[in-house]
Tab-separated table of C-alpha atoms in Angstrom:
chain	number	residue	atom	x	y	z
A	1	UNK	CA	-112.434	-101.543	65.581
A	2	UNK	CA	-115.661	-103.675	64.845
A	3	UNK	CA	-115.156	-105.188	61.005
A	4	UNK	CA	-117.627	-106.557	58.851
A	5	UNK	CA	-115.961	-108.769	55.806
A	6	UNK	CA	-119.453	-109.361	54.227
A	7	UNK	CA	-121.212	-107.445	51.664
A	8	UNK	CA	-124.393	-105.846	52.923
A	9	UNK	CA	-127.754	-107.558	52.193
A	10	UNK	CA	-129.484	-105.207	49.710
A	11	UNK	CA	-133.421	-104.678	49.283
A	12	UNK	CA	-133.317	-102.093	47.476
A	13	UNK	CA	-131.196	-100.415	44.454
A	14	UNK	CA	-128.404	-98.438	45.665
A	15	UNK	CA	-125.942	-96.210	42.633
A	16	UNK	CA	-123.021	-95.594	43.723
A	17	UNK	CA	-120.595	-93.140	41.759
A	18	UNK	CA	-116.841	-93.897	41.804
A	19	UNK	CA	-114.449	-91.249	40.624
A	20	UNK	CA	-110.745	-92.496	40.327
A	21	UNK	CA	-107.798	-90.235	40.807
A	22	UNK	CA	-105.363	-88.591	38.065
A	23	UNK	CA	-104.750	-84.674	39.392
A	24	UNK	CA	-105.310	-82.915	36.630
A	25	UNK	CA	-106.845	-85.362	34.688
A	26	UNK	CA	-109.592	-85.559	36.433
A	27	UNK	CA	-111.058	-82.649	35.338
A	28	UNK	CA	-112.467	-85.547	32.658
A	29	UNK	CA	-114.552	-86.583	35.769
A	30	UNK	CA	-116.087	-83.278	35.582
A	31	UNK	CA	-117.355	-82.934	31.515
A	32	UNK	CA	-118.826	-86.509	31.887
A	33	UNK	CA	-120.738	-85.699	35.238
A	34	UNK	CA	-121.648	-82.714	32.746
A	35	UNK	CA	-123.455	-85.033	30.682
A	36	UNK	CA	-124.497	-87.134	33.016
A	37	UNK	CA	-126.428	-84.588	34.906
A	38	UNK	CA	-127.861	-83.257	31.324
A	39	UNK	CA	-129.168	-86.678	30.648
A	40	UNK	CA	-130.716	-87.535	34.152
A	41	UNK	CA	-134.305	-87.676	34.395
A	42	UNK	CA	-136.193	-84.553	36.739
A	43	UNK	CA	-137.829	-87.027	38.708
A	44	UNK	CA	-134.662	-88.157	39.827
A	45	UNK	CA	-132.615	-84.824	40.912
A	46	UNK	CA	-129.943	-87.560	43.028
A	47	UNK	CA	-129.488	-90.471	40.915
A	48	UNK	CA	-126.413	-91.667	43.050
A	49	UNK	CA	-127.144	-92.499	46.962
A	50	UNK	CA	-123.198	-93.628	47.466
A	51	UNK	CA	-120.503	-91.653	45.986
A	52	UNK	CA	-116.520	-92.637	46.458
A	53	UNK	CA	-113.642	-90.947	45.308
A	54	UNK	CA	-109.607	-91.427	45.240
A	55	UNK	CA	-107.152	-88.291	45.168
A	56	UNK	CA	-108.492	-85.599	42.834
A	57	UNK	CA	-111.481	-87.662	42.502
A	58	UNK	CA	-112.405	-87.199	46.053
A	59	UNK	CA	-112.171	-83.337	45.500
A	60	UNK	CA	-115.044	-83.921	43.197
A	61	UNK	CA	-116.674	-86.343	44.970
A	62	UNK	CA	-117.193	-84.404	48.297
A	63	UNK	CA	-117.998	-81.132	46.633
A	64	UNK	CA	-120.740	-83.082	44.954
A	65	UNK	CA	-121.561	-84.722	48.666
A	66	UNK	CA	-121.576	-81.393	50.082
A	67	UNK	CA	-123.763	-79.494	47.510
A	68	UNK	CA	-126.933	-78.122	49.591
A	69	UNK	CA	-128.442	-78.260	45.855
A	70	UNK	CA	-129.745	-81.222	42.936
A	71	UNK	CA	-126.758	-83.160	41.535
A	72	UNK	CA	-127.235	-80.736	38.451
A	73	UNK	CA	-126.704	-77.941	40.602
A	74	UNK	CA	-123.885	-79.414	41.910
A	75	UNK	CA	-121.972	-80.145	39.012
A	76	UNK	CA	-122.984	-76.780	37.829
A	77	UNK	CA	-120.427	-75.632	40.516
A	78	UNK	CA	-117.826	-78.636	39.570
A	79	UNK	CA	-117.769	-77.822	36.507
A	80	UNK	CA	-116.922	-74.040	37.049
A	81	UNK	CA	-114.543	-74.468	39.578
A	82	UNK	CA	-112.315	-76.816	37.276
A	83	UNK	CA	-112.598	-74.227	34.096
A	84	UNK	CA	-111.584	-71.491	36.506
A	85	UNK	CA	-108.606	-73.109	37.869
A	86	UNK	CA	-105.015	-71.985	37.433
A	87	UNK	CA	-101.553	-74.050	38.586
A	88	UNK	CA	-101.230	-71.545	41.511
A	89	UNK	CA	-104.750	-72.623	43.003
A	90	UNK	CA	-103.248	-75.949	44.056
A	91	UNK	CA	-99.642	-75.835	44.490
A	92	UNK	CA	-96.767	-73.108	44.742
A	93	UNK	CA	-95.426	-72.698	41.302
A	94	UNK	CA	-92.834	-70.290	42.279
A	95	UNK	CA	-89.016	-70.110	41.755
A	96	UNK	CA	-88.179	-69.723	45.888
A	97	UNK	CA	-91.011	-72.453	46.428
A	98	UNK	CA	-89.942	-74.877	44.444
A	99	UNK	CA	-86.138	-74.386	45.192
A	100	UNK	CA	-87.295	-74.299	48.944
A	101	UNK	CA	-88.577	-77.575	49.002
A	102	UNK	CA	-85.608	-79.286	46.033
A	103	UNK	CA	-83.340	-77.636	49.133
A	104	UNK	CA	-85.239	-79.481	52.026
A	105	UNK	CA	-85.152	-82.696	50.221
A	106	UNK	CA	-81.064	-82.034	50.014
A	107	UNK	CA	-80.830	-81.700	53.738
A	108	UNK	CA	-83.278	-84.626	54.981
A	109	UNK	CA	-80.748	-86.723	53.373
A	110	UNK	CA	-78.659	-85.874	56.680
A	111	UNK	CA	-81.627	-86.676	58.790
A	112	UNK	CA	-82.123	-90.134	57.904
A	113	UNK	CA	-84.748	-88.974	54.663
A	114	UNK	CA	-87.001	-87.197	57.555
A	115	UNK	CA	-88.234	-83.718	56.966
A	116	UNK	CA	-86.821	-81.661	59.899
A	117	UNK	CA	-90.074	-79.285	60.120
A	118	UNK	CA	-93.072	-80.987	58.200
A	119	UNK	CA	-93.423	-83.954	55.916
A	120	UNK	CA	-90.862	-83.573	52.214
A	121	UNK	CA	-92.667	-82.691	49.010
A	122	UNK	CA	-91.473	-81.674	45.855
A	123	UNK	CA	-94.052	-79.137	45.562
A	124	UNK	CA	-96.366	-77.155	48.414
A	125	UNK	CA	-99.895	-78.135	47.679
A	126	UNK	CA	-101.158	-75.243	50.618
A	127	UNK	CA	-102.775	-73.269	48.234
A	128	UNK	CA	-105.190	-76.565	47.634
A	129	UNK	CA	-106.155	-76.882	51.174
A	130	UNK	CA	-107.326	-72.989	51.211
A	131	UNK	CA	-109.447	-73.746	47.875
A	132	UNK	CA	-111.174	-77.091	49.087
A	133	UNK	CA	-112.079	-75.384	52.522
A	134	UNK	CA	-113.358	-72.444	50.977
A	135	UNK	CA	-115.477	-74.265	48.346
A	136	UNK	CA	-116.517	-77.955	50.263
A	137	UNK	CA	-118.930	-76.881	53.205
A	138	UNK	CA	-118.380	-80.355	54.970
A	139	UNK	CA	-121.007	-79.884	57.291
A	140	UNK	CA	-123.480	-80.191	54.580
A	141	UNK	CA	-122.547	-83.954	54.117
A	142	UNK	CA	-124.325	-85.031	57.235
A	143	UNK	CA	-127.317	-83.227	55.925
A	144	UNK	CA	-127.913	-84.757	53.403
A	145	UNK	CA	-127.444	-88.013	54.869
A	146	UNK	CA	-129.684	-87.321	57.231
A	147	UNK	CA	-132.297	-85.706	54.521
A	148	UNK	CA	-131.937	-89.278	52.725
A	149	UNK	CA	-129.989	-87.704	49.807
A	150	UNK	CA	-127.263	-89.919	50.394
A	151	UNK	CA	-126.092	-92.979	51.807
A	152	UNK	CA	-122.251	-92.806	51.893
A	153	UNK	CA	-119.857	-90.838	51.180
A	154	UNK	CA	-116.625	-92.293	51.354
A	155	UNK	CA	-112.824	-90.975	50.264
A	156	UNK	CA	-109.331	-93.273	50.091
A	157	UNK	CA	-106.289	-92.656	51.486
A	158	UNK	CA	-102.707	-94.931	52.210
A	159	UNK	CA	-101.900	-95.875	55.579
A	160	UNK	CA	-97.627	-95.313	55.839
A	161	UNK	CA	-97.584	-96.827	59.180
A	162	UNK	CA	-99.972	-99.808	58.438
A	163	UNK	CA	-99.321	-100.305	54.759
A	164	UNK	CA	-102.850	-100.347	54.022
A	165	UNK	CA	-105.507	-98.736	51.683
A	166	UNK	CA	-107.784	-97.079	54.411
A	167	UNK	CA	-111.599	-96.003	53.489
A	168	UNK	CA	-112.831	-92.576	55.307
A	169	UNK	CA	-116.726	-93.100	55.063
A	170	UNK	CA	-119.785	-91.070	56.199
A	171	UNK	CA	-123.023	-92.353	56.089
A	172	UNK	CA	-126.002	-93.995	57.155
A	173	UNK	CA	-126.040	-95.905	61.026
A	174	UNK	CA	-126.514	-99.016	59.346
A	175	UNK	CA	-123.259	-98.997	57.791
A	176	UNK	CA	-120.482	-100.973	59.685
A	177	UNK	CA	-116.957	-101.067	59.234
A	178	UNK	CA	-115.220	-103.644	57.382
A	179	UNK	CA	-111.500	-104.992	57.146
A	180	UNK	CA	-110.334	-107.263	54.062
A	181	UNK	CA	-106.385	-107.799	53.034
A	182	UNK	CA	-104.114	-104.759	53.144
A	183	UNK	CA	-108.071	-102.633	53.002
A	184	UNK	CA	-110.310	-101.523	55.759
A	185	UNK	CA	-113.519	-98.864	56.159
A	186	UNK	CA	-113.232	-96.923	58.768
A	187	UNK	CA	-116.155	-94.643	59.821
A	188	UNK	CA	-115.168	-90.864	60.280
A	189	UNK	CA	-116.344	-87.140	60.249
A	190	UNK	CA	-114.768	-86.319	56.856
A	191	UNK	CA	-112.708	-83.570	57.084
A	192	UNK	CA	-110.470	-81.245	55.108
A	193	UNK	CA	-107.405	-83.417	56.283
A	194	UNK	CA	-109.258	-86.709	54.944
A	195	UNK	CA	-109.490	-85.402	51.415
A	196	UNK	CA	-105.766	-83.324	51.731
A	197	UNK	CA	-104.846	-86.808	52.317
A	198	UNK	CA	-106.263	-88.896	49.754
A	199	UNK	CA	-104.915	-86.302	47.151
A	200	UNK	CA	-101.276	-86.136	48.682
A	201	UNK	CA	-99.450	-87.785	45.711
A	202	UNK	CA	-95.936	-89.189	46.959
A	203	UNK	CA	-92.965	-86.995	46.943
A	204	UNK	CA	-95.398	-84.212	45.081
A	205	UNK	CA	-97.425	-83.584	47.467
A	206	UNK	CA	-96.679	-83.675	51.438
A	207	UNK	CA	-98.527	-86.213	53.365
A	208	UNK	CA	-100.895	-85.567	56.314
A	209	UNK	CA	-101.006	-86.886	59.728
A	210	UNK	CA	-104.546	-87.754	60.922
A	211	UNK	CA	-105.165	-89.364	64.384
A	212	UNK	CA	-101.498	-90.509	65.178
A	213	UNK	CA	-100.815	-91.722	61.690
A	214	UNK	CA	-99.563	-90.518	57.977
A	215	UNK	CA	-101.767	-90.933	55.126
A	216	UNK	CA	-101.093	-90.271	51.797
A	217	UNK	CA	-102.950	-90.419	48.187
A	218	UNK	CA	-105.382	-93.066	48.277
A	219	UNK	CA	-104.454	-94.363	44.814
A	220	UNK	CA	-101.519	-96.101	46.179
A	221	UNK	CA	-101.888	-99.834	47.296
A	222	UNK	CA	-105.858	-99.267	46.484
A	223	UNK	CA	-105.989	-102.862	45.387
A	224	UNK	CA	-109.979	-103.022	44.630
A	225	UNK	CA	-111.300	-99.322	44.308
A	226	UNK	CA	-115.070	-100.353	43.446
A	227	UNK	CA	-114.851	-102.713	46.777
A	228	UNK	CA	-115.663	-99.402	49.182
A	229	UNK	CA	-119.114	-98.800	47.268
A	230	UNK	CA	-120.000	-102.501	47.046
A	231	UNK	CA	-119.316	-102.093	50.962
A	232	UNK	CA	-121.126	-99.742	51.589
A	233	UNK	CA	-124.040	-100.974	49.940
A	234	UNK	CA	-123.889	-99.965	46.307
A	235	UNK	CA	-125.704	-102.475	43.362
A	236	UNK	CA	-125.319	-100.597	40.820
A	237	UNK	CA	-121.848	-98.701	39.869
A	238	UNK	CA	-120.910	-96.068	37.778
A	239	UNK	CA	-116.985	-95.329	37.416
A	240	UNK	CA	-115.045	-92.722	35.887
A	241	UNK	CA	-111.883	-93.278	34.776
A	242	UNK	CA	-108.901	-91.409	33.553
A	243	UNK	CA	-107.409	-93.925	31.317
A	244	UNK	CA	-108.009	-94.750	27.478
A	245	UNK	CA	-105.934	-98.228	27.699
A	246	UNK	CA	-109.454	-100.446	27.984
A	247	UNK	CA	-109.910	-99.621	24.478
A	248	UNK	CA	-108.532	-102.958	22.385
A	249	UNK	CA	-107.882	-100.019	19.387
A	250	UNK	CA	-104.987	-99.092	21.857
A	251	UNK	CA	-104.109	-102.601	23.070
A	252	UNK	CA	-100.239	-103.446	21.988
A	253	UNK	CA	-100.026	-99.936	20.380
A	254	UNK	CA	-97.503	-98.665	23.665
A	255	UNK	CA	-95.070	-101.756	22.719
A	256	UNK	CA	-95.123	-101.053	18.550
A	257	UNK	CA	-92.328	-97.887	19.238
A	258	UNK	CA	-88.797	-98.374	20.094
A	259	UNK	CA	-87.541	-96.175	22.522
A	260	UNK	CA	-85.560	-93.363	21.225
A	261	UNK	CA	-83.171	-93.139	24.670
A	262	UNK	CA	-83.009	-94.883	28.028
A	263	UNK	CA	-86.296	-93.437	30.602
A	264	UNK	CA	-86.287	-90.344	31.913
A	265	UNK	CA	-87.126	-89.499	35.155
A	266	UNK	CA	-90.164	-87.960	34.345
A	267	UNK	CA	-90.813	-91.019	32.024
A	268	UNK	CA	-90.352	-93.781	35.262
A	269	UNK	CA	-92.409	-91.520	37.350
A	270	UNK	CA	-95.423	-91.452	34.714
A	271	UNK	CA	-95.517	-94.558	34.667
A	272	UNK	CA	-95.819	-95.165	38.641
A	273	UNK	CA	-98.001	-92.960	38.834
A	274	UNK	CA	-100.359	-94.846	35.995
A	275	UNK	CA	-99.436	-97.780	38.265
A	276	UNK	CA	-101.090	-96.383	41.042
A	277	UNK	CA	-103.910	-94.165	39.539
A	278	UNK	CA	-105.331	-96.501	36.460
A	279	UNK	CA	-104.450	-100.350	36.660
A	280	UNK	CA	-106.143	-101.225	39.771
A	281	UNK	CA	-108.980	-99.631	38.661
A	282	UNK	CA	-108.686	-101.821	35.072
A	283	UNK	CA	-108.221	-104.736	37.093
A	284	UNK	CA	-111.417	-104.498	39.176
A	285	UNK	CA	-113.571	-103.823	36.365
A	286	UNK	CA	-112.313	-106.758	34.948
A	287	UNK	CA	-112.606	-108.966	37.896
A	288	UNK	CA	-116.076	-107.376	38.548
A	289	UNK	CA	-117.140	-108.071	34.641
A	290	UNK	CA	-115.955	-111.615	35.845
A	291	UNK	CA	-118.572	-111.780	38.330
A	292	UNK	CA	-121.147	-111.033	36.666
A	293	UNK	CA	-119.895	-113.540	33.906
A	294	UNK	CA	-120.097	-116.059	36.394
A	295	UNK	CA	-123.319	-115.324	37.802
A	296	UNK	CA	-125.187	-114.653	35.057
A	297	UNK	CA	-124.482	-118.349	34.314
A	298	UNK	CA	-125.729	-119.612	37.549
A	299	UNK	CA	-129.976	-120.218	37.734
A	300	UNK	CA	-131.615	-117.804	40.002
A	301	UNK	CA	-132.860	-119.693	43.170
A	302	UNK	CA	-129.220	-121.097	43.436
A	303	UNK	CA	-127.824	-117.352	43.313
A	304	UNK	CA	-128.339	-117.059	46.974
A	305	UNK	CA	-125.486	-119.921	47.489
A	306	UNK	CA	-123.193	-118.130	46.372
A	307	UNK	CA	-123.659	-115.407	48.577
A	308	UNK	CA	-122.024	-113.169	49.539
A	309	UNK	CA	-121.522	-112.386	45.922
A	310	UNK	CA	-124.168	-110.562	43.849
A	311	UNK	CA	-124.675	-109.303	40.556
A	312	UNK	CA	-123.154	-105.588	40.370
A	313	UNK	CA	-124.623	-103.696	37.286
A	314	UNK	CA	-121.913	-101.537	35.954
A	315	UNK	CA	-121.294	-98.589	33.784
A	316	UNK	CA	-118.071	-96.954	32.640
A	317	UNK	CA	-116.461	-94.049	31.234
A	318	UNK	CA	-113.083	-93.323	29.942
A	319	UNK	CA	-111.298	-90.838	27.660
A	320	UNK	CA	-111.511	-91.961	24.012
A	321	UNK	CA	-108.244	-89.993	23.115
A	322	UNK	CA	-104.967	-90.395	24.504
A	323	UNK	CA	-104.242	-87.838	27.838
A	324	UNK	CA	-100.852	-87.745	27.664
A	325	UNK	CA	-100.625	-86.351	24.206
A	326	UNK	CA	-102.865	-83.583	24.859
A	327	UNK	CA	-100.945	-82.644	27.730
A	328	UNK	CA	-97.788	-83.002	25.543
A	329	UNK	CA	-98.999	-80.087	24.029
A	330	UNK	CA	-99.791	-77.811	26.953
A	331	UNK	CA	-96.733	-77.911	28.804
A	332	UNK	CA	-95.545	-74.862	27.368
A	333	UNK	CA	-98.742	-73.375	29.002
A	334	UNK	CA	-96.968	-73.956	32.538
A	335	UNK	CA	-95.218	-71.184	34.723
A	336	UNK	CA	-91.661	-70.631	33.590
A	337	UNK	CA	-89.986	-72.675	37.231
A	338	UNK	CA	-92.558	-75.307	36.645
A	339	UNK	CA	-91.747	-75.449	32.468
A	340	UNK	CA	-88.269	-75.961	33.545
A	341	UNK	CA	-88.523	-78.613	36.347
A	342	UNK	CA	-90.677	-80.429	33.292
A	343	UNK	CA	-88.241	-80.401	30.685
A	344	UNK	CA	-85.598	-80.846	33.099
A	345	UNK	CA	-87.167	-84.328	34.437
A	346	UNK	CA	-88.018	-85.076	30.936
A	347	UNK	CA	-91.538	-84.486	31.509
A	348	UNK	CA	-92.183	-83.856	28.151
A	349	UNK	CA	-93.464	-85.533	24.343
A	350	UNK	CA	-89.853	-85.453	23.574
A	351	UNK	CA	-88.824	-86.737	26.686
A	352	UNK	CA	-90.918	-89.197	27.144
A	353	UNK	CA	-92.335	-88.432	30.446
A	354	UNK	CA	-95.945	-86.066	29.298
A	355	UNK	CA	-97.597	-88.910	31.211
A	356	UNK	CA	-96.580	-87.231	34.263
A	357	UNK	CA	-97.176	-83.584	33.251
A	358	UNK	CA	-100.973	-84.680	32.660
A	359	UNK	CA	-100.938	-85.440	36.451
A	360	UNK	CA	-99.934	-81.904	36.729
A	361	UNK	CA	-101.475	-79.259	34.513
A	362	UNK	CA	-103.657	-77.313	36.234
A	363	UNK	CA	-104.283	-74.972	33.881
A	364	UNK	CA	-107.143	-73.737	31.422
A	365	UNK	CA	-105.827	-74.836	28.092
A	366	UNK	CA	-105.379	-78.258	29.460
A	367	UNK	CA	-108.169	-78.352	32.044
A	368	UNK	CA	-110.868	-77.257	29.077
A	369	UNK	CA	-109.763	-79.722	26.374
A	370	UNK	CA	-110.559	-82.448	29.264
A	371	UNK	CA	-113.991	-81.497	30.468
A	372	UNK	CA	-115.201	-81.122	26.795
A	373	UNK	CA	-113.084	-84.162	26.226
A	374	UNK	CA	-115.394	-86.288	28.617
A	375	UNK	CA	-118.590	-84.285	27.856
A	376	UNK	CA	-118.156	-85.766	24.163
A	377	UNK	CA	-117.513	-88.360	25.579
A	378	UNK	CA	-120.184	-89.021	27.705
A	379	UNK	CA	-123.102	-87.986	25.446
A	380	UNK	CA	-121.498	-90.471	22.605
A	381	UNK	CA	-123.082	-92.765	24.634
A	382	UNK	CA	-126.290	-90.913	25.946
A	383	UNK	CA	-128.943	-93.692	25.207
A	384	UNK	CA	-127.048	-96.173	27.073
A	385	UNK	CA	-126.356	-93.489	29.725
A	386	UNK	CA	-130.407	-93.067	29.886
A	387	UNK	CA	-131.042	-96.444	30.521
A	388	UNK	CA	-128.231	-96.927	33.156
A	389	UNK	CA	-130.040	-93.394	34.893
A	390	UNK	CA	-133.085	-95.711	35.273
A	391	UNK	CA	-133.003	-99.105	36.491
A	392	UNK	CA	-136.441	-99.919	35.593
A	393	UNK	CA	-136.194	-99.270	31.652
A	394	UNK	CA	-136.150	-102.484	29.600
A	395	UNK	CA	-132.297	-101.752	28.659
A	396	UNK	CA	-131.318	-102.361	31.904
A	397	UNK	CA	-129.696	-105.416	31.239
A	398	UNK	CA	-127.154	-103.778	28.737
A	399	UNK	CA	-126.079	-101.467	31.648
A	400	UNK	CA	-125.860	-104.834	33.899
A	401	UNK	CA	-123.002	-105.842	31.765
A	402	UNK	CA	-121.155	-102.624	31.272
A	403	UNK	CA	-120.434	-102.582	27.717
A	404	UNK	CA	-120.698	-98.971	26.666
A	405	UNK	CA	-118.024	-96.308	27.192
A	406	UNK	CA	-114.975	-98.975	27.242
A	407	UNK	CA	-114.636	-102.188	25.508
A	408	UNK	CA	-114.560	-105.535	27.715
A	409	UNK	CA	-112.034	-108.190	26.329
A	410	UNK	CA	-113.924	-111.476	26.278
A	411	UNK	CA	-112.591	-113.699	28.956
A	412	UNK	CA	-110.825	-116.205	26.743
A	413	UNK	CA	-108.221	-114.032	25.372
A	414	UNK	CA	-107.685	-113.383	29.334
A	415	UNK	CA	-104.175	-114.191	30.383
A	416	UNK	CA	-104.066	-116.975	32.486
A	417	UNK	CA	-101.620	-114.936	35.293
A	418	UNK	CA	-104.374	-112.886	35.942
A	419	UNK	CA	-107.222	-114.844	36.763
A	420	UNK	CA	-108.601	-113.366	39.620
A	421	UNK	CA	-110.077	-115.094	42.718
């Protein structure tokens, strides 16, 4: 495989959209793109060329790639889907499925951990395969690279032979592959498998094989998720998160209650699972604020020193109110085997574990409350979201910095541990 470790020299402006992962949660993605496409102007029906996305954000993602329509159009259909979803449309939420697969776990113990017939998963996500290739025409993607719609379209998964976060892109011939530490791009066809893949959360969801490897969901050992759209050429970066912990108005809050019993299962898994879904992407933003930081403070004509490093203007959005609490209160919305596998794992207000229903709850109660959620959201911040939707409006420079829909923490109350390099 050729690789390319520098960024791509840019003569033009390239937006790139970056959608993180979350399951459920990231129906967020779906009221903010909402808003988004609400507040873009009609003279520009595509306002992003590059668009990424990790586990349930690359559902969204390549539906949006795919979309023979405008990007309002297409999140027309985004949004619909997500309102009309139901637990059932992604995973098996039956009593005989679920004790099926609780049974097969059982047994691989006497087979060295190893599923005897297909990969082990705690729950069958075939249901989510039949949706996405019903509703994702993935031939359309190469048309509208070809039409100059897009540029790249790119999806994450995790390498279990290799160790290593792997980027699936599509795009444009000039694009070349690249390979940095324990990451690599690797250009592909995307398929149904690339995105069953990135969304295959572990021990949920089975893994699939692709080529004569494993992959699983993409948020896992993702170390830098904006570095795939700064690779393939993006300038300019808007990201949608899943995570309300960039606000300082929640900063320390998590450590002010004592626990009221030892973690439940549920509890541990919530919060690998925020591991792996939220705080690399809260660490790249802040290394990428960083950046800029630096740069800003550097005199244009010696900019090009410092090369390969550019300015990155940046824009983010992330839920104002906490996700876990809201789906605290919808568990009891669940089917009755999947209510009791919840409580049973503690996953649950009372048990402490809700963080890892909300990775869960496909259903309407839950699903609505989260694309309003990030609608609100979203259109809080419309001006800002204007000038960010075009480049050349004096505001620009506010959108450079990325300072509306989170809250950056200046860089001296920084802790020294995690300086990045």
């Amino acid at each position: 495989m050729s690789a390319n470790n520098e960024l791509p020299k840019l003569t033009h402006q390239a937006s790139a959209l970056v959608l993180s992962g979350g399951g459920a949660r990231a129906a967020y993605q779906a009221g903010v793109l909402k808003a988004l496409a609400e507040l873009a102007p009609e003279s520009n029906p595509h306002p992003f060329q590059i668009i990424c996305g990790t586990s349930a954000g690359a559902v969204n993602a390549l539906l949006l790639a795919s979309h023979p329509g405008t990007f309002k159009e297409a999140v027309e259909r985004l949004c619909t889907l997500w309102l009309q979803l139901t637990v059932d449309q992604i995973y098996r939420s039956g009593w005989f499925s679920l004790m099926g697969n609780m049974l097969a776990i059982t047994r691989s113990l006497f087979n060295q951990g190893v599923g005897r017939q297909r990969p082990l998963a705690l729950l069958d996500n075939t249901p989510l395969r039949d949706l996405v290739t019903e509703v994702i025409q993935f031939d359309n993607i190469q048309r509208n690279i070809d039409a100059g719609i897009l540029r790249a379209v790119c999806v994450n998964a995790l390498s279990y032979g290799a160790g290593e976060s792997v980027s699936f892109f599509q795009g444009a011939e000039t694009l070349s592959e690249w390979h940095r530490f324990r990451r690599y791009g690797v250009r592909t066809r995307l398929t149904v498998d690339h995105l069953m893949a990135s969304a295959a959360i572990p021990t949920l969801f089975s893994t699939v094989k692709i080529g004569n490897d494993y992959f699983g969901d993409g948020a896992v050992r993702q170390l830098a998720p904006i570095s795939p759209a700064l690779h393939l050429g993006a300038n300019r970066v808007f990201v949608v998160g899943v995570s309300n912990n960039r606000s300082p108005v929640h900063w320390g809050k998590q450590r002010s209650k004592p626990p009221r019993h030892s973690p439940s299962i549920a509890q541990i898994a919530g919060q690998l699972f925020n591991a792996a879904f939220i705080d690399s992407l809260e660490g790249d933003l802040e290394h990428l604020d960083r950046v800029n930081l630096l740069l800003d403070s550097v005199e244009g004509e010696k900019l090009g020193e410092l090369a390969p490093l550019r300015p990155v203007e940046s824009a983010v959005i992330e839920p104002s109110q906490s996700l876990d609490r809201l789906a605290g209160r919808k568990v009891r919305f669940l089917p009755p085997a999947l209510r009791w596998l919840f409580r049973a794992t503690g996953a649950t207000t009372s048990g402490g574990g809700a963080s890892a229903a909300s990775y869960l709850l496909f259903e309407k109660p839950f699903i609505s409350e989260l694309v309003e959620l990030g609608y609100q959201d979203a259109m809080w911040e419309r001006d800002k979201l204007r000038a960010f939707l075009q480049p050349e409006a004096d505001s620009v420079q506010e959108a450079r910095r990325g300072l509306f829909g989170r809250r950056v923490k200046p860089v001296t109350e920084a802790n020294d541990g995690n300086t990045q390099s």
